[in-house]
CSV table of C-alpha atoms in Angstrom, one decimal:
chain,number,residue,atom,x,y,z
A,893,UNK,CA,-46.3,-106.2,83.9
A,894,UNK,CA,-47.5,-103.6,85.9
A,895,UNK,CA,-46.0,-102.2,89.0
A,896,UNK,CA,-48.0,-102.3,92.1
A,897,UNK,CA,-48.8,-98.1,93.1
A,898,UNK,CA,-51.7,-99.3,96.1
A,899,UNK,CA,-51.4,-97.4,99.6
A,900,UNK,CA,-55.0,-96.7,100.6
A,901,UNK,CA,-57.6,-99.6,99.6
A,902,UNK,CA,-61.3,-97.8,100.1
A,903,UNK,CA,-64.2,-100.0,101.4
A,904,UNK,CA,-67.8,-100.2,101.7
A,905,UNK,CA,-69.4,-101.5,104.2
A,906,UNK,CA,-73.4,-101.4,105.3
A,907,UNK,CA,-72.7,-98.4,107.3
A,908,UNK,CA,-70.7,-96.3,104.2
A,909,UNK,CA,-67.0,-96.1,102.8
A,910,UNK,CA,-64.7,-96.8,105.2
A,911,UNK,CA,-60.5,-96.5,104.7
A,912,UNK,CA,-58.6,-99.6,105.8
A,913,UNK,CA,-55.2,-99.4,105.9
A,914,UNK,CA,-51.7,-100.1,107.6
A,915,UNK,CA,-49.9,-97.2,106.9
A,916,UNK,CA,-52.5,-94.5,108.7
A,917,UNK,CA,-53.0,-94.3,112.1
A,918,UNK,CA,-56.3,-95.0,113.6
A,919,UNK,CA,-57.5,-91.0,114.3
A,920,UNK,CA,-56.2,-90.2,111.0
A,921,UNK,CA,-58.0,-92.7,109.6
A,922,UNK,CA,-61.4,-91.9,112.1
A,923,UNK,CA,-61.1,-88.1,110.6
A,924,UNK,CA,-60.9,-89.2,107.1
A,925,UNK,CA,-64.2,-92.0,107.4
A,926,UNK,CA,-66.0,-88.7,109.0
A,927,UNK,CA,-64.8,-86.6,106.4
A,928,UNK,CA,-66.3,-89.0,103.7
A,929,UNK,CA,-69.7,-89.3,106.1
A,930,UNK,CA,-69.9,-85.6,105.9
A,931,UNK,CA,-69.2,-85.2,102.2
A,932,UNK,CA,-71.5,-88.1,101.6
A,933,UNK,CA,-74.6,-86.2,103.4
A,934,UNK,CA,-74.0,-83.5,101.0
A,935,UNK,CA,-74.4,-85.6,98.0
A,936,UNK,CA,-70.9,-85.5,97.1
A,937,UNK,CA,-69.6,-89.0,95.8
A,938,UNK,CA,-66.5,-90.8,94.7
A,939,UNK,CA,-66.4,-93.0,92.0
A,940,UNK,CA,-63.2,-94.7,92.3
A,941,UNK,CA,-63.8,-95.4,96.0
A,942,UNK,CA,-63.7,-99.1,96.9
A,943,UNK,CA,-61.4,-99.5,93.6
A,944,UNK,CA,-57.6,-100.6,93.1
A,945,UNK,CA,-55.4,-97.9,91.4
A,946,UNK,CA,-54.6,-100.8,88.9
A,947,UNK,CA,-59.0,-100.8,88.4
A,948,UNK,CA,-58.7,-97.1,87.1
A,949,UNK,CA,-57.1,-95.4,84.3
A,950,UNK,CA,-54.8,-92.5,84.9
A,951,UNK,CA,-55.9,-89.0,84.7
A,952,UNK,CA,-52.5,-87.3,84.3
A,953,UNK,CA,-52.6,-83.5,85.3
A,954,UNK,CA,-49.6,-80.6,84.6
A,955,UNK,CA,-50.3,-77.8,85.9
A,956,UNK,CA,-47.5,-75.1,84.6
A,957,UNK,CA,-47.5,-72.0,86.1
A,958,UNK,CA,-48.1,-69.0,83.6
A,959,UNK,CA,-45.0,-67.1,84.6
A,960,UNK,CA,-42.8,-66.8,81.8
A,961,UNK,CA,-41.7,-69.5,79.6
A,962,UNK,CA,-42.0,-73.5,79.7
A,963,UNK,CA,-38.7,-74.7,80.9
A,964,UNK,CA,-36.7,-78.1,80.3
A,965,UNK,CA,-38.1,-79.4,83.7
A,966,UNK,CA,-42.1,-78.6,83.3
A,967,UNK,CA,-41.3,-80.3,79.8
A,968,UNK,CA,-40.0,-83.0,80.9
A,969,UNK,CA,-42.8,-83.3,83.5
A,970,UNK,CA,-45.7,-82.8,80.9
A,971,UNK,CA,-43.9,-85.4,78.5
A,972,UNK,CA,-44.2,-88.3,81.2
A,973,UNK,CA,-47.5,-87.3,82.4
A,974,UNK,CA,-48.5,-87.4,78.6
A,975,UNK,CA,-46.8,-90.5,77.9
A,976,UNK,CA,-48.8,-92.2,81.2
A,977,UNK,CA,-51.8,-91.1,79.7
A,978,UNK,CA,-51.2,-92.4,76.3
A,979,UNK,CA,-50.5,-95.8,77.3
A,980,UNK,CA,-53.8,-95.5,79.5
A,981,UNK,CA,-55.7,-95.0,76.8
A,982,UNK,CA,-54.1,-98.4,75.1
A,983,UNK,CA,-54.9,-100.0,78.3
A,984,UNK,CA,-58.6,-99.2,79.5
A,985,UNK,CA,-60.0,-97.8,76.0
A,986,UNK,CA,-61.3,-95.1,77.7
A,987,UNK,CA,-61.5,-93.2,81.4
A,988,UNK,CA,-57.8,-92.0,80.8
A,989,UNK,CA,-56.3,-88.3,80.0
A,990,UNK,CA,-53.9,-86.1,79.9
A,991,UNK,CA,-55.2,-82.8,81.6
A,992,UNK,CA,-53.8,-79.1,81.8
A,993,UNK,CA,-54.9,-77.2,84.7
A,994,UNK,CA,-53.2,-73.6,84.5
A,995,UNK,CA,-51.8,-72.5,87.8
A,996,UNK,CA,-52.1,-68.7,87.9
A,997,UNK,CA,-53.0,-68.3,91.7
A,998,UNK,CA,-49.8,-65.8,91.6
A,999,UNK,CA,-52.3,-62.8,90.4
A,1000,UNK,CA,-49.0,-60.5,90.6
A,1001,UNK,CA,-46.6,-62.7,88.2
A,1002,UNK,CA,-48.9,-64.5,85.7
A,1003,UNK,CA,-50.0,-63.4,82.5
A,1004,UNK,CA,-52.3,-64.4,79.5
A,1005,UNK,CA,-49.0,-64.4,77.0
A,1006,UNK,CA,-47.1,-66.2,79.3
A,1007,UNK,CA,-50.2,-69.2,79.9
A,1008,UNK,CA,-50.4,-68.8,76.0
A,1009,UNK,CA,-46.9,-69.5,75.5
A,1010,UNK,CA,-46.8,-72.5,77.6
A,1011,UNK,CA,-49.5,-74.0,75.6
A,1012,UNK,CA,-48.3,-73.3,72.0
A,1013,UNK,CA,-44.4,-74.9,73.3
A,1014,UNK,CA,-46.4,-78.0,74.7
A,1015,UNK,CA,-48.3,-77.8,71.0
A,1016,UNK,CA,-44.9,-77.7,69.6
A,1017,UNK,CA,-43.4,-81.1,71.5
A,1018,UNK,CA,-46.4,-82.6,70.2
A,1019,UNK,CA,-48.1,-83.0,73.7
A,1020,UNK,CA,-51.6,-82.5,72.8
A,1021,UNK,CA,-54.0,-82.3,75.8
A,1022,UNK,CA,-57.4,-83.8,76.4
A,1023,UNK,CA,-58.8,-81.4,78.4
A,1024,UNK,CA,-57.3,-77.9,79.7
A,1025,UNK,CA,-58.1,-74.2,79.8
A,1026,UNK,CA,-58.4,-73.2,75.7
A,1027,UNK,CA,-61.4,-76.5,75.7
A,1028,UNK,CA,-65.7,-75.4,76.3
A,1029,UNK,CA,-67.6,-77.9,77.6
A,1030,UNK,CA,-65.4,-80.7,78.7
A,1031,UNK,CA,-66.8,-82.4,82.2
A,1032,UNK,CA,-64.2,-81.4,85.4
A,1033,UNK,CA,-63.4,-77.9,84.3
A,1034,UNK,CA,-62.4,-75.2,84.8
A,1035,UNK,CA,-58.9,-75.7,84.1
A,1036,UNK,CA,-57.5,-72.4,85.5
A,1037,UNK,CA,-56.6,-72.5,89.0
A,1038,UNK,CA,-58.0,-69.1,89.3
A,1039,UNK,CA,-61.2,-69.9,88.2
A,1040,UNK,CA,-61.7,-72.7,90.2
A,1041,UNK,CA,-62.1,-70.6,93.9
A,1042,UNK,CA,-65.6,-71.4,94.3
A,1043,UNK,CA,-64.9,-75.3,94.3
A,1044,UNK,CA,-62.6,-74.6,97.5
């Protein structure tokens, strides 16, 4: 069975999405439905609104930090965010990954052998990617935190 990961259920009424929870409080929730208003009037939508978590498959993210070497921790991270993905693809067919997004925001620290080390030692546990920063032409890139200042 699966476990139960709901907090925020999204709905749609005449008027546009609305959130509906417990767990908020009202002028949280009253900044967030104007948030969505705003974001609407700009064309912007959300897909998954108005759906379950158990509705949509999981796009697993790990976003190492191109610093020096994978360690045993970012490992073990990537391994479960991989293993979620995988069985999300047995699950929904399709819809589900498991993503690398490159955190070099620390311009000072990171370098290209370091981000390229990272990637050949996840290559080497056998965690293989389905979208990240050495793929062209996949649909939510770019997958470099760096390169991704324009969406913010």
């Amino acid at each position: 069975t699966r476990s139960v990961r709901t907090s925020i259920i999204w709905k749609r009424p005449a008027e546009g999405w609305r959130m509906s929870t417990t767990s908020k409080t009202e002028e949280s929730t009253t900044k967030t439905n104007a948030m969505l208003d705003h974001l609407a009037s700009k064309g912007i939508t959300f897909p998954n609104l108005g759906k379950s978590v158990e509705e949509i498959p999981p796009r697993m993210r790990f976003a190492p930090s191109p610093t020096g070497s994978l360690h045993v921790g970012g490992a073990r991270t990537a391994l479960y965010n991989w293993l979620v993905a995988q069985r999300g693809k047995q699950e929904y067919g399709s819809g589900a990954a498991f993503v690398v997004r490159v955190e070099d925001t620390d311009l000072d620290r990171s370098t290209k052998e370091s981000e390229l080390s990272v990637l050949a030692d996840l290559q080497w546990l056998g965690l293989t990617w389905d979208e990240g920063p050495d793929m062209e032409y996949v649909p939510y890139g770019p997958y470099r935190q760096s390169e991704r200042n324009h969406i913010y």
